[in-house]
Amino acid sequence: MQLQTKGDRWFFSYFPVNTAGGLSSPLAPLFITEILGGGVIDYSLFTIFSSIATIIGLFLWGYLSDKLGKRKIFVIIGFVSLAVTSLLLSFSFSVLYFISISFLSGLFGSAASPIASVLIMELTDRKDWVYKISKFSQYSSYGQIVGVIFAAIFTGYSYDMRTLRYLYIAAFLFYVISAIMSYILIPEPKSKIKRDEIDLRTFRVFEKIRYFPSHILHFNLHFRDLDADLKKILIGFFIMMTGFQLFFVAFPILLKNLGVNNTVFFLIYLGNYVFAAITFNFSGGLNAKFGNKRMTFLSVMARIFIFPSVILIISLIQSRPLLFILLLLIYSILGALWSFISVGTATLVSNLSKPEERGRVSGTYNAVQSFGVVVGSVATGIIVSKAGYDINFITASTVTAIGLFIFMGIKGR
C-alpha cells in the first residue's frame, strides 16, 4: 500500500483506528449477548444511545474545530477518547455500564470524525480532493477489513469468553497507536475551508453497523425551503434508513440465537465489509452509466426482497454449516448493495441542490440518515420483543418499500 506523496503520510495514522473500529463494531452485539447476557432490546438501546451521542458530538466538535480554527488537536482528542473508552468497555459488568461508556465513546470519540476530510481538503489542491478522499476511504476500508480478520482469528484460537474482553483491550492498543501517529504525522493546515461550500459528491460514504458515514463534514437540518424533489429524496431516504436499521439491529442478535460461534460471526461481518469495499470501486461508474435513480431503485428493491427471505432460509435449511454460508452470502450482498445506494442518493442530492446550498443540504442528508438510525433502532427493540424476528424483518421490508416509493417520485435521473 503506497501513498502518492510524502505529504500524505498522515493517512497512516487513521489505519490503526479503522482496524480498531473493524473489530469493535461487530464486537458490541457479541459482548452484550455473550458476556452481559443481554438481548435485542439491550442492543437496540446501545445503538440508540451511541447514535445520539455521535450526533451531539458531530455538532459540538465540528463547531469547536471551526470556531477555534484547529484540526489536529481534535483528531488526537477523538483517538485518545476512543482508547480510554475501549479500555473501560473491556471491564463492563452490566448492560447499563456498557451503554453508558458507549455513550461517552460516541460523544468524545466523534471529535475526529468530521476532521479527516477537512484535513485532506485543506492540505491539498481542490482538483485533487476527490482522488485523495477516495484513496483515504480505500485505506480506511482496508483497516476495517484487517480489524475483522484479526478478531476472527483471535476468537478462533480461544473459546474462553474472556477473549471478547481482550478484543476491547486490543482495540485500545490500536487507538493508542493512532493517537501517537496522529501527533507525529498530522500537520496543522495553514488555510481553512468553508464547509458550506463543499459538495456532498466529494465524499464516499461507507455503511457501518449504525449507518454513520465515515467522513461527515456537515451536520445540520435545513429542510423548509428545499426543492420538492429534494424533499422527496430526503424523506424517502429517512424512511429507507429506518427500514434498513430494523433489519441490521436485529440480525446480529438473531445470528447468536441461531448458535453462530464468534469466529463465524466475525467472518459474516467480514463478507459485508469486503463486498462493500470492492463495489465502491466501480459503483460510481455504473451509477453514472445507468442513472443514480435506477441503480438506487434496483439496489433497494434487492434489499426489500432479501430482508424477509432470511426468514424463509432459516425455516427451510436444516444444515447449520449451509445455513451459515447462506447468511454470509446474504450479508455480503447487502454490503455490496449499500455502495450503489449511498452513491446514488448522495449524487442525486448534490445534483438537485443549488451550488450555494450544497453544503447545508449535505448536512441535512447526514442528519436524516442518522435520525433514521435512531428511529429504526427504537422500533427494532419494540417489534422483536413484542412480535418476534419474523414480523420485524417483514416490517423492515415494508418500511423500506414505503421509503422507496416516495423516493421514486422524483424527476431527476
mmCIF file of C-alpha atoms in Angstrom:
data_model
loop_
_atom_site.group_PDB
_atom_site.id
_atom_site.type_symbol
_atom_site.label_atom_id
_atom_site.label_comp_id
_atom_site.label_asym_id
_atom_site.label_seq_id
_atom_site.Cartn_x
_atom_site.Cartn_y
_atom_site.Cartn_z
ATOM 1 C CA MET A 1 0.000 0.000 0.000
ATOM 2 C CA GLN A 2 1.832 3.091 -1.223
ATOM 3 C CA LEU A 3 0.677 6.659 -0.911
ATOM 4 C CA GLN A 4 1.276 9.046 -3.740
ATOM 5 C CA THR A 5 3.092 11.856 -1.946
ATOM 6 C CA LYS A 6 5.184 12.344 1.160
ATOM 7 C CA GLY A 7 2.566 14.797 2.424
ATOM 8 C CA ASP A 8 0.000 12.010 2.621
ATOM 9 C CA ARG A 9 1.866 10.001 5.240
ATOM 10 C CA TRP A 10 -0.596 11.181 7.879
ATOM 11 C CA PHE A 11 -3.189 8.900 6.238
ATOM 12 C CA PHE A 12 -1.462 6.034 8.030
ATOM 13 C CA SER A 13 -2.428 7.451 11.424
ATOM 14 C CA TYR A 14 -6.032 6.514 10.611
ATOM 15 C CA PHE A 15 -5.228 2.908 9.705
ATOM 16 C CA PRO A 16 -4.996 1.569 13.299
ATOM 17 C CA VAL A 17 -8.138 3.440 14.352
ATOM 18 C CA ASN A 18 -10.063 1.861 11.477
ATOM 19 C CA THR A 19 -8.637 -1.522 12.414
ATOM 20 C CA ALA A 20 -9.956 -0.984 15.932
ATOM 21 C CA GLY A 21 -13.317 0.070 14.501
ATOM 22 C CA GLY A 22 -13.437 -3.010 12.294
ATOM 23 C CA LEU A 23 -13.045 -5.365 15.238
ATOM 24 C CA SER A 24 -15.133 -3.396 17.773
ATOM 25 C CA SER A 25 -18.239 -2.698 15.655
ATOM 26 C CA PRO A 26 -19.254 -6.385 15.369
ATOM 27 C CA LEU A 27 -17.932 -6.942 18.896
ATOM 28 C CA ALA A 28 -20.671 -4.847 20.547
ATOM 29 C CA PRO A 29 -23.627 -7.229 19.906
ATOM 30 C CA LEU A 30 -21.425 -10.199 20.806
ATOM 31 C CA PHE A 31 -20.322 -8.632 24.071
ATOM 32 C CA ILE A 32 -23.870 -7.670 25.027
ATOM 33 C CA THR A 33 -25.228 -11.175 24.418
ATOM 34 C CA GLU A 34 -22.265 -13.386 25.393
ATOM 35 C CA ILE A 35 -20.726 -11.516 28.327
ATOM 36 C CA LEU A 36 -23.543 -9.369 29.702
ATOM 37 C CA GLY A 37 -26.446 -11.709 28.992
ATOM 38 C CA GLY A 38 -28.448 -9.105 27.088
ATOM 39 C CA GLY A 39 -30.722 -9.394 24.085
ATOM 40 C CA VAL A 40 -32.099 -7.424 21.183
ATOM 41 C CA ILE A 41 -33.650 -4.718 23.391
ATOM 42 C CA ASP A 42 -30.294 -4.126 25.066
ATOM 43 C CA TYR A 43 -28.528 -3.933 21.713
ATOM 44 C CA SER A 44 -31.218 -1.561 20.442
ATOM 45 C CA LEU A 45 -30.641 0.695 23.466
ATOM 46 C CA PHE A 46 -26.885 0.541 22.858
ATOM 47 C CA THR A 47 -27.404 1.600 19.234
ATOM 48 C CA ILE A 48 -29.824 4.380 20.164
ATOM 49 C CA PHE A 49 -27.642 5.987 22.817
ATOM 50 C CA SER A 50 -24.421 5.548 20.850
ATOM 51 C CA SER A 51 -26.044 7.151 17.820
ATOM 52 C CA ILE A 52 -27.474 10.058 19.798
ATOM 53 C CA ALA A 53 -24.072 10.652 21.394
ATOM 54 C CA THR A 54 -22.424 10.675 17.980
ATOM 55 C CA ILE A 55 -24.995 13.142 16.625
ATOM 56 C CA ILE A 56 -24.362 15.501 19.559
ATOM 57 C CA GLY A 57 -20.605 15.044 19.204
ATOM 58 C CA LEU A 58 -20.600 15.823 15.500
ATOM 59 C CA PHE A 59 -22.426 19.085 16.113
ATOM 60 C CA LEU A 60 -20.181 20.012 19.031
ATOM 61 C CA TRP A 61 -16.730 19.096 17.715
ATOM 62 C CA GLY A 62 -17.346 20.371 14.189
ATOM 63 C CA TYR A 63 -18.436 23.721 15.618
ATOM 64 C CA LEU A 64 -15.470 23.943 18.009
ATOM 65 C CA SER A 65 -12.998 22.976 15.288
ATOM 66 C CA ASP A 66 -14.240 25.782 13.047
ATOM 67 C CA LYS A 67 -14.559 28.255 15.905
ATOM 68 C CA LEU A 68 -11.005 27.693 17.158
ATOM 69 C CA GLY A 69 -9.520 27.153 13.701
ATOM 70 C CA LYS A 70 -7.803 23.949 14.864
ATOM 71 C CA ARG A 71 -7.850 20.451 13.352
ATOM 72 C CA LYS A 72 -5.047 18.262 14.710
ATOM 73 C CA ILE A 73 -5.958 18.583 18.380
ATOM 74 C CA PHE A 74 -9.489 17.305 17.733
ATOM 75 C CA VAL A 75 -8.173 14.212 15.957
ATOM 76 C CA ILE A 76 -5.981 13.462 18.972
ATOM 77 C CA ILE A 77 -8.877 14.080 21.381
ATOM 78 C CA GLY A 78 -11.035 11.665 19.383
ATOM 79 C CA PHE A 79 -8.423 8.912 19.243
ATOM 80 C CA VAL A 80 -7.466 9.209 22.915
ATOM 81 C CA SER A 81 -11.151 9.183 23.925
ATOM 82 C CA LEU A 82 -11.772 6.038 21.891
ATOM 83 C CA ALA A 83 -8.742 4.402 23.517
ATOM 84 C CA VAL A 84 -9.866 5.222 27.050
ATOM 85 C CA THR A 85 -13.466 4.138 26.492
ATOM 86 C CA SER A 86 -12.382 0.883 24.797
ATOM 87 C CA LEU A 87 -10.331 0.009 27.856
ATOM 88 C CA LEU A 88 -13.286 0.856 30.102
ATOM 89 C CA LEU A 89 -15.584 -1.304 27.943
ATOM 90 C CA SER A 90 -13.328 -4.315 28.493
ATOM 91 C CA PHE A 91 -14.252 -4.141 32.210
ATOM 92 C CA SER A 92 -18.002 -3.996 31.596
ATOM 93 C CA PHE A 93 -20.067 -5.757 34.266
ATOM 94 C CA SER A 94 -23.601 -4.760 33.228
ATOM 95 C CA VAL A 95 -25.541 -3.604 30.188
ATOM 96 C CA LEU A 96 -26.146 -0.210 31.824
ATOM 97 C CA TYR A 97 -22.404 0.299 32.328
ATOM 98 C CA PHE A 98 -21.679 -0.811 28.749
ATOM 99 C CA ILE A 99 -24.241 1.580 27.277
ATOM 100 C CA SER A 100 -23.037 4.460 29.459
ATOM 101 C CA ILE A 101 -19.402 4.060 28.382
ATOM 102 C CA SER A 102 -20.512 3.630 24.756
ATOM 103 C CA PHE A 103 -22.379 6.931 25.015
ATOM 104 C CA LEU A 104 -19.174 8.633 26.179
ATOM 105 C CA SER A 105 -17.279 6.894 23.377
ATOM 106 C CA GLY A 106 -19.691 8.251 20.766
ATOM 107 C CA LEU A 107 -19.690 11.725 22.291
ATOM 108 C CA PHE A 108 -15.937 12.224 22.652
ATOM 109 C CA GLY A 109 -14.701 9.774 20.015
ATOM 110 C CA SER A 110 -16.636 11.636 17.314
ATOM 111 C CA ALA A 111 -14.210 14.562 17.705
ATOM 112 C CA ALA A 112 -12.089 13.018 14.945
ATOM 113 C CA SER A 113 -14.969 12.141 12.579
ATOM 114 C CA PRO A 114 -15.508 15.453 10.732
ATOM 115 C CA ILE A 115 -11.804 16.298 10.609
ATOM 116 C CA ALA A 116 -10.262 13.735 8.229
ATOM 117 C CA SER A 117 -11.976 15.011 5.081
ATOM 118 C CA VAL A 118 -11.434 18.612 6.151
ATOM 119 C CA LEU A 119 -7.714 17.916 6.592
ATOM 120 C CA ILE A 120 -7.467 16.409 3.113
ATOM 121 C CA MET A 121 -9.139 19.420 1.528
ATOM 122 C CA GLU A 122 -7.107 21.949 3.500
ATOM 123 C CA LEU A 123 -3.815 20.196 2.772
ATOM 124 C CA THR A 124 -4.315 19.512 -0.961
ATOM 125 C CA ASP A 125 -5.336 21.371 -4.106
ATOM 126 C CA ARG A 126 -9.062 21.436 -4.906
ATOM 127 C CA LYS A 127 -8.506 19.479 -8.129
ATOM 128 C CA ASP A 128 -7.117 16.553 -6.103
ATOM 129 C CA TRP A 129 -9.882 16.397 -3.498
ATOM 130 C CA VAL A 130 -11.904 13.552 -4.994
ATOM 131 C CA TYR A 131 -8.820 11.450 -5.684
ATOM 132 C CA LYS A 132 -7.318 11.977 -2.228
ATOM 133 C CA ILE A 133 -10.552 11.325 -0.342
ATOM 134 C CA SER A 134 -11.186 8.239 -2.465
ATOM 135 C CA LYS A 135 -7.731 6.890 -1.621
ATOM 136 C CA PHE A 136 -8.180 7.762 2.048
ATOM 137 C CA SER A 137 -11.505 5.903 2.069
ATOM 138 C CA GLN A 138 -9.884 2.854 0.497
ATOM 139 C CA TYR A 139 -7.212 2.754 3.177
ATOM 140 C CA SER A 140 -9.917 3.179 5.813
ATOM 141 C CA SER A 141 -11.799 0.190 4.419
ATOM 142 C CA TYR A 142 -8.573 -1.850 4.421
ATOM 143 C CA GLY A 143 -8.182 -1.048 8.119
ATOM 144 C CA GLN A 144 -11.735 -2.181 8.871
ATOM 145 C CA ILE A 145 -11.196 -5.430 6.997
ATOM 146 C CA VAL A 146 -7.933 -6.103 8.838
ATOM 147 C CA GLY A 147 -9.753 -5.488 12.128
ATOM 148 C CA VAL A 148 -12.464 -8.058 11.402
ATOM 149 C CA ILE A 149 -9.888 -10.613 10.237
ATOM 150 C CA PHE A 150 -7.886 -10.009 13.415
ATOM 151 C CA ALA A 151 -10.998 -10.570 15.566
ATOM 152 C CA ALA A 152 -11.984 -13.733 13.645
ATOM 153 C CA ILE A 153 -8.513 -15.247 14.055
ATOM 154 C CA PHE A 154 -8.232 -14.156 17.679
ATOM 155 C CA THR A 155 -11.566 -15.704 18.666
ATOM 156 C CA GLY A 156 -10.772 -18.813 16.612
ATOM 157 C CA TYR A 157 -7.811 -19.638 18.824
ATOM 158 C CA SER A 158 -9.687 -19.288 22.100
ATOM 159 C CA TYR A 159 -13.153 -20.336 23.223
ATOM 160 C CA ASP A 160 -12.762 -18.538 26.540
ATOM 161 C CA MET A 161 -15.444 -15.854 26.915
ATOM 162 C CA ARG A 162 -12.753 -13.510 28.231
ATOM 163 C CA THR A 163 -11.466 -13.342 24.655
ATOM 164 C CA LEU A 164 -14.130 -10.733 23.917
ATOM 165 C CA ARG A 165 -12.777 -8.552 26.724
ATOM 166 C CA TYR A 166 -9.279 -8.941 25.288
ATOM 167 C CA LEU A 167 -10.546 -7.669 21.937
ATOM 168 C CA TYR A 168 -11.523 -4.360 23.528
ATOM 169 C CA ILE A 169 -8.036 -4.206 25.019
ATOM 170 C CA ALA A 170 -6.626 -4.841 21.531
ATOM 171 C CA ALA A 171 -8.817 -2.002 20.222
ATOM 172 C CA PHE A 172 -7.416 0.191 22.998
ATOM 173 C CA LEU A 173 -3.870 -0.514 21.778
ATOM 174 C CA PHE A 174 -4.786 0.278 18.159
ATOM 175 C CA TYR A 175 -6.368 3.573 19.223
ATOM 176 C CA VAL A 176 -3.272 4.491 21.231
ATOM 177 C CA ILE A 177 -1.080 3.791 18.197
ATOM 178 C CA SER A 178 -3.300 6.064 16.085
ATOM 179 C CA ALA A 179 -3.138 8.825 18.707
ATOM 180 C CA ILE A 180 0.664 8.679 18.738
ATOM 181 C CA MET A 181 0.907 8.557 14.945
ATOM 182 C CA SER A 182 -1.528 11.459 14.560
ATOM 183 C CA TYR A 183 0.559 13.575 16.943
ATOM 184 C CA ILE A 184 3.677 12.843 14.891
ATOM 185 C CA LEU A 185 2.315 12.834 11.335
ATOM 186 C CA ILE A 186 -0.696 15.154 11.096
ATOM 187 C CA PRO A 187 0.182 18.773 10.224
ATOM 188 C CA GLU A 188 -1.966 21.744 11.201
ATOM 189 C CA PRO A 189 -3.341 23.277 7.964
ATOM 190 C CA LYS A 190 -2.444 26.902 7.330
ATOM 191 C CA SER A 191 -5.569 27.612 5.259
ATOM 192 C CA LYS A 192 -9.149 26.818 6.278
ATOM 193 C CA ILE A 193 -12.145 25.901 4.128
ATOM 194 C CA LYS A 194 -15.775 26.896 4.474
ATOM 195 C CA ARG A 195 -17.836 23.767 4.974
ATOM 196 C CA ASP A 196 -20.957 25.162 3.291
ATOM 197 C CA GLU A 197 -19.055 25.368 0.005
ATOM 198 C CA ILE A 198 -18.295 21.653 -0.161
ATOM 199 C CA ASP A 199 -20.253 19.314 -2.436
ATOM 200 C CA LEU A 200 -21.505 16.062 -0.921
ATOM 201 C CA ARG A 201 -20.345 14.232 -4.052
ATOM 202 C CA THR A 202 -16.771 14.833 -2.902
ATOM 203 C CA PHE A 203 -17.181 12.064 -0.346
ATOM 204 C CA ARG A 204 -17.569 8.328 -0.369
ATOM 205 C CA VAL A 205 -19.839 7.144 2.391
ATOM 206 C CA PHE A 206 -19.279 3.753 3.988
ATOM 207 C CA GLU A 207 -22.069 1.864 5.670
ATOM 208 C CA LYS A 208 -21.206 0.739 9.171
ATOM 209 C CA ILE A 209 -23.066 -1.039 11.920
ATOM 210 C CA ARG A 210 -25.143 2.020 12.783
ATOM 211 C CA TYR A 211 -25.013 3.546 9.297
ATOM 212 C CA PHE A 212 -22.963 6.571 10.254
ATOM 213 C CA PRO A 213 -20.918 7.877 7.349
ATOM 214 C CA SER A 214 -17.155 7.539 7.655
ATOM 215 C CA HIS A 215 -16.491 11.180 6.834
ATOM 216 C CA ILE A 216 -19.203 13.588 7.939
ATOM 217 C CA LEU A 217 -18.307 17.150 7.036
ATOM 218 C CA HIS A 218 -21.672 18.837 7.563
ATOM 219 C CA PHE A 219 -24.313 18.034 10.117
ATOM 220 C CA ASN A 220 -27.346 20.310 10.287
ATOM 221 C CA LEU A 221 -31.025 20.338 9.381
ATOM 222 C CA HIS A 222 -32.069 22.607 6.503
ATOM 223 C CA PHE A 223 -35.379 21.429 5.078
ATOM 224 C CA ARG A 224 -38.121 24.044 4.825
ATOM 225 C CA ASP A 225 -37.027 25.876 1.661
ATOM 226 C CA LEU A 226 -35.765 22.907 -0.326
ATOM 227 C CA ASP A 227 -36.921 21.892 -3.801
ATOM 228 C CA ALA A 228 -39.830 19.412 -3.842
ATOM 229 C CA ASP A 229 -37.682 16.639 -5.359
ATOM 230 C CA LEU A 230 -35.013 17.156 -2.707
ATOM 231 C CA LYS A 231 -37.642 16.844 -0.005
ATOM 232 C CA LYS A 232 -38.867 13.586 -1.542
ATOM 233 C CA ILE A 233 -35.326 12.190 -1.621
ATOM 234 C CA LEU A 234 -34.629 13.126 1.987
ATOM 235 C CA ILE A 235 -37.982 11.894 3.322
ATOM 236 C CA GLY A 236 -37.707 8.688 1.314
ATOM 237 C CA PHE A 237 -34.111 8.167 2.402
ATOM 238 C CA PHE A 238 -35.034 8.712 6.066
ATOM 239 C CA ILE A 239 -37.764 6.065 5.840
ATOM 240 C CA MET A 240 -35.476 3.667 3.957
ATOM 241 C CA MET A 241 -32.770 4.136 6.594
ATOM 242 C CA THR A 242 -35.341 3.328 9.274
ATOM 243 C CA GLY A 243 -36.231 0.141 7.412
ATOM 244 C CA PHE A 244 -32.584 -0.808 6.946
ATOM 245 C CA GLN A 245 -31.922 -0.356 10.641
ATOM 246 C CA LEU A 246 -34.867 -2.578 11.563
ATOM 247 C CA PHE A 247 -33.010 -5.401 9.863
ATOM 248 C CA PHE A 248 -29.431 -4.608 10.815
ATOM 249 C CA VAL A 249 -30.019 -4.181 14.549
ATOM 250 C CA ALA A 250 -31.899 -7.473 14.815
ATOM 251 C CA PHE A 251 -29.667 -9.536 12.504
ATOM 252 C CA PRO A 252 -26.565 -9.931 14.742
ATOM 253 C CA ILE A 253 -28.678 -10.936 17.747
ATOM 254 C CA LEU A 254 -30.516 -13.461 15.572
ATOM 255 C CA LEU A 255 -27.166 -14.915 14.500
ATOM 256 C CA LYS A 256 -26.263 -15.609 18.117
ATOM 257 C CA ASN A 257 -29.702 -17.134 18.745
ATOM 258 C CA LEU A 258 -29.011 -19.496 15.832
ATOM 259 C CA GLY A 259 -25.822 -20.684 17.515
ATOM 260 C CA VAL A 260 -23.237 -18.984 15.303
ATOM 261 C CA ASN A 261 -19.862 -19.148 17.038
ATOM 262 C CA ASN A 262 -17.820 -15.993 17.453
ATOM 263 C CA THR A 263 -15.353 -16.710 14.637
ATOM 264 C CA VAL A 264 -18.140 -17.351 12.100
ATOM 265 C CA PHE A 265 -19.905 -14.243 13.418
ATOM 266 C CA PHE A 266 -16.883 -12.072 12.552
ATOM 267 C CA LEU A 267 -16.478 -13.794 9.186
ATOM 268 C CA ILE A 268 -20.064 -12.900 8.272
ATOM 269 C CA TYR A 269 -19.255 -9.264 9.018
ATOM 270 C CA LEU A 270 -16.044 -9.590 7.044
ATOM 271 C CA GLY A 271 -18.028 -10.539 3.945
ATOM 272 C CA ASN A 272 -20.123 -7.391 4.330
ATOM 273 C CA TYR A 273 -17.035 -5.151 4.647
ATOM 274 C CA VAL A 274 -15.126 -6.766 1.778
ATOM 275 C CA PHE A 275 -18.003 -6.666 -0.700
ATOM 276 C CA ALA A 276 -18.771 -3.052 0.199
ATOM 277 C CA ALA A 277 -15.131 -2.096 -0.373
ATOM 278 C CA ILE A 278 -14.996 -3.908 -3.716
ATOM 279 C CA THR A 279 -18.211 -2.468 -5.140
ATOM 280 C CA PHE A 280 -17.344 1.083 -4.100
ATOM 281 C CA ASN A 281 -14.550 0.936 -6.678
ATOM 282 C CA PHE A 282 -16.993 0.731 -9.590
ATOM 283 C CA SER A 283 -20.392 1.780 -8.187
ATOM 284 C CA GLY A 284 -19.848 5.396 -9.235
ATOM 285 C CA GLY A 285 -19.234 4.383 -12.842
ATOM 286 C CA LEU A 286 -22.295 2.146 -13.006
ATOM 287 C CA ASN A 287 -24.468 4.783 -11.389
ATOM 288 C CA ALA A 288 -23.280 7.329 -13.942
ATOM 289 C CA LYS A 289 -23.915 4.924 -16.827
ATOM 290 C CA PHE A 290 -27.367 3.635 -15.859
ATOM 291 C CA GLY A 291 -28.600 6.541 -13.732
ATOM 292 C CA ASN A 292 -28.471 7.141 -9.993
ATOM 293 C CA LYS A 293 -32.221 6.813 -9.575
ATOM 294 C CA ARG A 294 -32.372 3.480 -11.409
ATOM 295 C CA MET A 295 -29.390 1.959 -9.600
ATOM 296 C CA THR A 296 -30.721 3.088 -6.223
ATOM 297 C CA PHE A 297 -34.121 1.607 -7.066
ATOM 298 C CA LEU A 298 -32.654 -1.762 -8.074
ATOM 299 C CA SER A 299 -30.375 -1.915 -5.022
ATOM 300 C CA VAL A 300 -33.120 -1.018 -2.554
ATOM 301 C CA MET A 301 -35.533 -3.445 -4.212
ATOM 302 C CA ALA A 302 -32.954 -6.190 -3.742
ATOM 303 C CA ARG A 303 -32.809 -5.374 -0.029
ATOM 304 C CA ILE A 304 -36.615 -5.354 0.181
ATOM 305 C CA PHE A 305 -36.662 -8.963 -1.086
ATOM 306 C CA ILE A 306 -33.622 -10.077 0.923
ATOM 307 C CA PHE A 307 -34.884 -8.984 4.354
ATOM 308 C CA PRO A 308 -37.889 -11.372 4.547
ATOM 309 C CA SER A 309 -36.029 -14.072 2.605
ATOM 310 C CA VAL A 310 -33.842 -14.581 5.678
ATOM 311 C CA ILE A 311 -36.923 -15.903 7.480
ATOM 312 C CA LEU A 312 -37.589 -18.404 4.691
ATOM 313 C CA ILE A 313 -33.974 -19.576 4.517
ATOM 314 C CA ILE A 314 -33.777 -20.152 8.278
ATOM 315 C CA SER A 315 -37.026 -22.145 8.247
ATOM 316 C CA LEU A 316 -36.059 -24.322 5.258
ATOM 317 C CA ILE A 317 -32.339 -25.006 5.727
ATOM 318 C CA GLN A 318 -31.673 -27.688 8.322
ATOM 319 C CA SER A 319 -27.918 -27.955 7.815
ATOM 320 C CA ARG A 320 -26.203 -25.451 10.115
ATOM 321 C CA PRO A 321 -22.997 -25.111 8.006
ATOM 322 C CA LEU A 322 -25.032 -24.487 4.841
ATOM 323 C CA LEU A 323 -27.271 -22.019 6.689
ATOM 324 C CA PHE A 324 -24.275 -20.039 7.939
ATOM 325 C CA ILE A 325 -22.752 -19.952 4.455
ATOM 326 C CA LEU A 326 -26.014 -18.607 3.023
ATOM 327 C CA LEU A 327 -26.231 -15.970 5.755
ATOM 328 C CA LEU A 328 -22.638 -14.980 4.993
ATOM 329 C CA LEU A 329 -23.561 -14.627 1.312
ATOM 330 C CA ILE A 330 -26.678 -12.587 2.123
ATOM 331 C CA TYR A 331 -24.825 -10.213 4.422
ATOM 332 C CA SER A 332 -22.079 -9.798 1.823
ATOM 333 C CA ILE A 333 -24.615 -8.917 -0.872
ATOM 334 C CA LEU A 334 -26.226 -6.384 1.462
ATOM 335 C CA GLY A 335 -22.828 -4.743 1.911
ATOM 336 C CA ALA A 336 -22.309 -4.588 -1.849
ATOM 337 C CA LEU A 337 -25.733 -3.038 -2.417
ATOM 338 C CA TRP A 338 -25.023 -0.201 0.003
ATOM 339 C CA SER A 339 -22.357 1.279 -2.259
ATOM 340 C CA PHE A 340 -24.917 1.847 -5.029
ATOM 341 C CA ILE A 341 -27.498 3.240 -2.597
ATOM 342 C CA SER A 342 -25.140 5.698 -0.908
ATOM 343 C CA VAL A 343 -23.512 6.876 -4.134
ATOM 344 C CA GLY A 344 -26.873 7.181 -5.891
ATOM 345 C CA THR A 345 -28.684 9.101 -3.151
ATOM 346 C CA ALA A 346 -25.722 11.385 -2.374
ATOM 347 C CA THR A 347 -25.217 12.232 -6.046
ATOM 348 C CA LEU A 348 -28.902 12.971 -6.601
ATOM 349 C CA VAL A 349 -28.946 15.236 -3.542
ATOM 350 C CA SER A 350 -25.922 17.144 -4.878
ATOM 351 C CA ASN A 351 -27.243 17.340 -8.443
ATOM 352 C CA LEU A 352 -30.586 18.756 -7.316
ATOM 353 C CA SER A 353 -29.084 21.261 -4.864
ATOM 354 C CA LYS A 354 -28.259 24.842 -5.716
ATOM 355 C CA PRO A 355 -24.453 25.301 -5.780
ATOM 356 C CA GLU A 356 -24.514 27.772 -2.901
ATOM 357 C CA GLU A 357 -26.604 25.395 -0.739
ATOM 358 C CA ARG A 358 -24.891 22.069 -1.355
ATOM 359 C CA GLY A 359 -23.023 22.185 1.940
ATOM 360 C CA ARG A 360 -26.128 22.768 4.030
ATOM 361 C CA VAL A 361 -28.155 20.231 2.057
ATOM 362 C CA SER A 362 -25.471 17.598 2.575
ATOM 363 C CA GLY A 363 -25.748 18.349 6.303
ATOM 364 C CA THR A 364 -29.464 17.637 6.095
ATOM 365 C CA TYR A 365 -28.709 14.397 4.223
ATOM 366 C CA ASN A 366 -26.402 13.270 7.048
ATOM 367 C CA ALA A 367 -28.965 14.340 9.654
ATOM 368 C CA VAL A 368 -31.885 12.364 8.196
ATOM 369 C CA GLN A 369 -29.596 9.351 7.806
ATOM 370 C CA SER A 370 -28.703 9.486 11.488
ATOM 371 C CA PHE A 371 -32.281 10.110 12.633
ATOM 372 C CA GLY A 372 -33.318 7.055 10.631
ATOM 373 C CA VAL A 373 -30.753 5.056 12.593
ATOM 374 C CA VAL A 374 -32.258 6.173 15.895
ATOM 375 C CA VAL A 375 -35.897 5.615 14.885
ATOM 376 C CA GLY A 376 -35.123 2.205 13.382
ATOM 377 C CA SER A 377 -33.231 1.135 16.487
ATOM 378 C CA VAL A 378 -36.106 2.121 18.771
ATOM 379 C CA ALA A 379 -38.606 0.277 16.595
ATOM 380 C CA THR A 380 -36.459 -2.878 16.408
ATOM 381 C CA GLY A 381 -36.400 -3.430 20.156
ATOM 382 C CA ILE A 382 -40.152 -2.934 20.409
ATOM 383 C CA ILE A 383 -41.127 -5.122 17.441
ATOM 384 C CA VAL A 384 -38.781 -8.038 18.191
ATOM 385 C CA SER A 385 -39.747 -8.136 21.875
ATOM 386 C CA LYS A 386 -43.476 -7.996 21.099
ATOM 387 C CA ALA A 387 -43.811 -9.889 17.802
ATOM 388 C CA GLY A 388 -40.516 -11.679 17.075
ATOM 389 C CA TYR A 389 -37.878 -11.603 14.345
ATOM 390 C CA ASP A 390 -40.169 -12.710 11.524
ATOM 391 C CA ILE A 391 -42.518 -9.741 11.924
ATOM 392 C CA ASN A 392 -39.545 -7.428 12.390
ATOM 393 C CA PHE A 393 -37.933 -8.452 9.085
ATOM 394 C CA ILE A 394 -41.244 -8.197 7.236
ATOM 395 C CA THR A 395 -41.730 -4.743 8.769
ATOM 396 C CA ALA A 396 -38.199 -3.784 7.686
ATOM 397 C CA SER A 397 -39.060 -4.731 4.123
ATOM 398 C CA THR A 398 -42.400 -2.891 4.226
ATOM 399 C CA VAL A 399 -40.963 0.318 5.689
ATOM 400 C CA THR A 400 -38.116 0.278 3.167
ATOM 401 C CA ALA A 401 -40.638 -0.156 0.332
ATOM 402 C CA ILE A 402 -42.602 2.888 1.538
ATOM 403 C CA GLY A 403 -39.430 4.952 1.572
ATOM 404 C CA LEU A 404 -38.503 3.756 -1.907
ATOM 405 C CA PHE A 405 -41.977 4.629 -3.229
ATOM 406 C CA ILE A 406 -41.572 8.217 -2.001
ATOM 407 C CA PHE A 407 -38.008 8.388 -3.347
ATOM 408 C CA MET A 408 -39.085 7.230 -6.820
ATOM 409 C CA GLY A 409 -41.446 10.202 -7.098
ATOM 410 C CA ILE A 410 -38.550 12.480 -8.023
ATOM 411 C CA LYS A 411 -37.966 13.672 -11.571
ATOM 412 C CA GLY A 412 -34.181 13.545 -11.536
ATOM 413 C CA ARG A 413 -32.073 10.777 -13.002
#
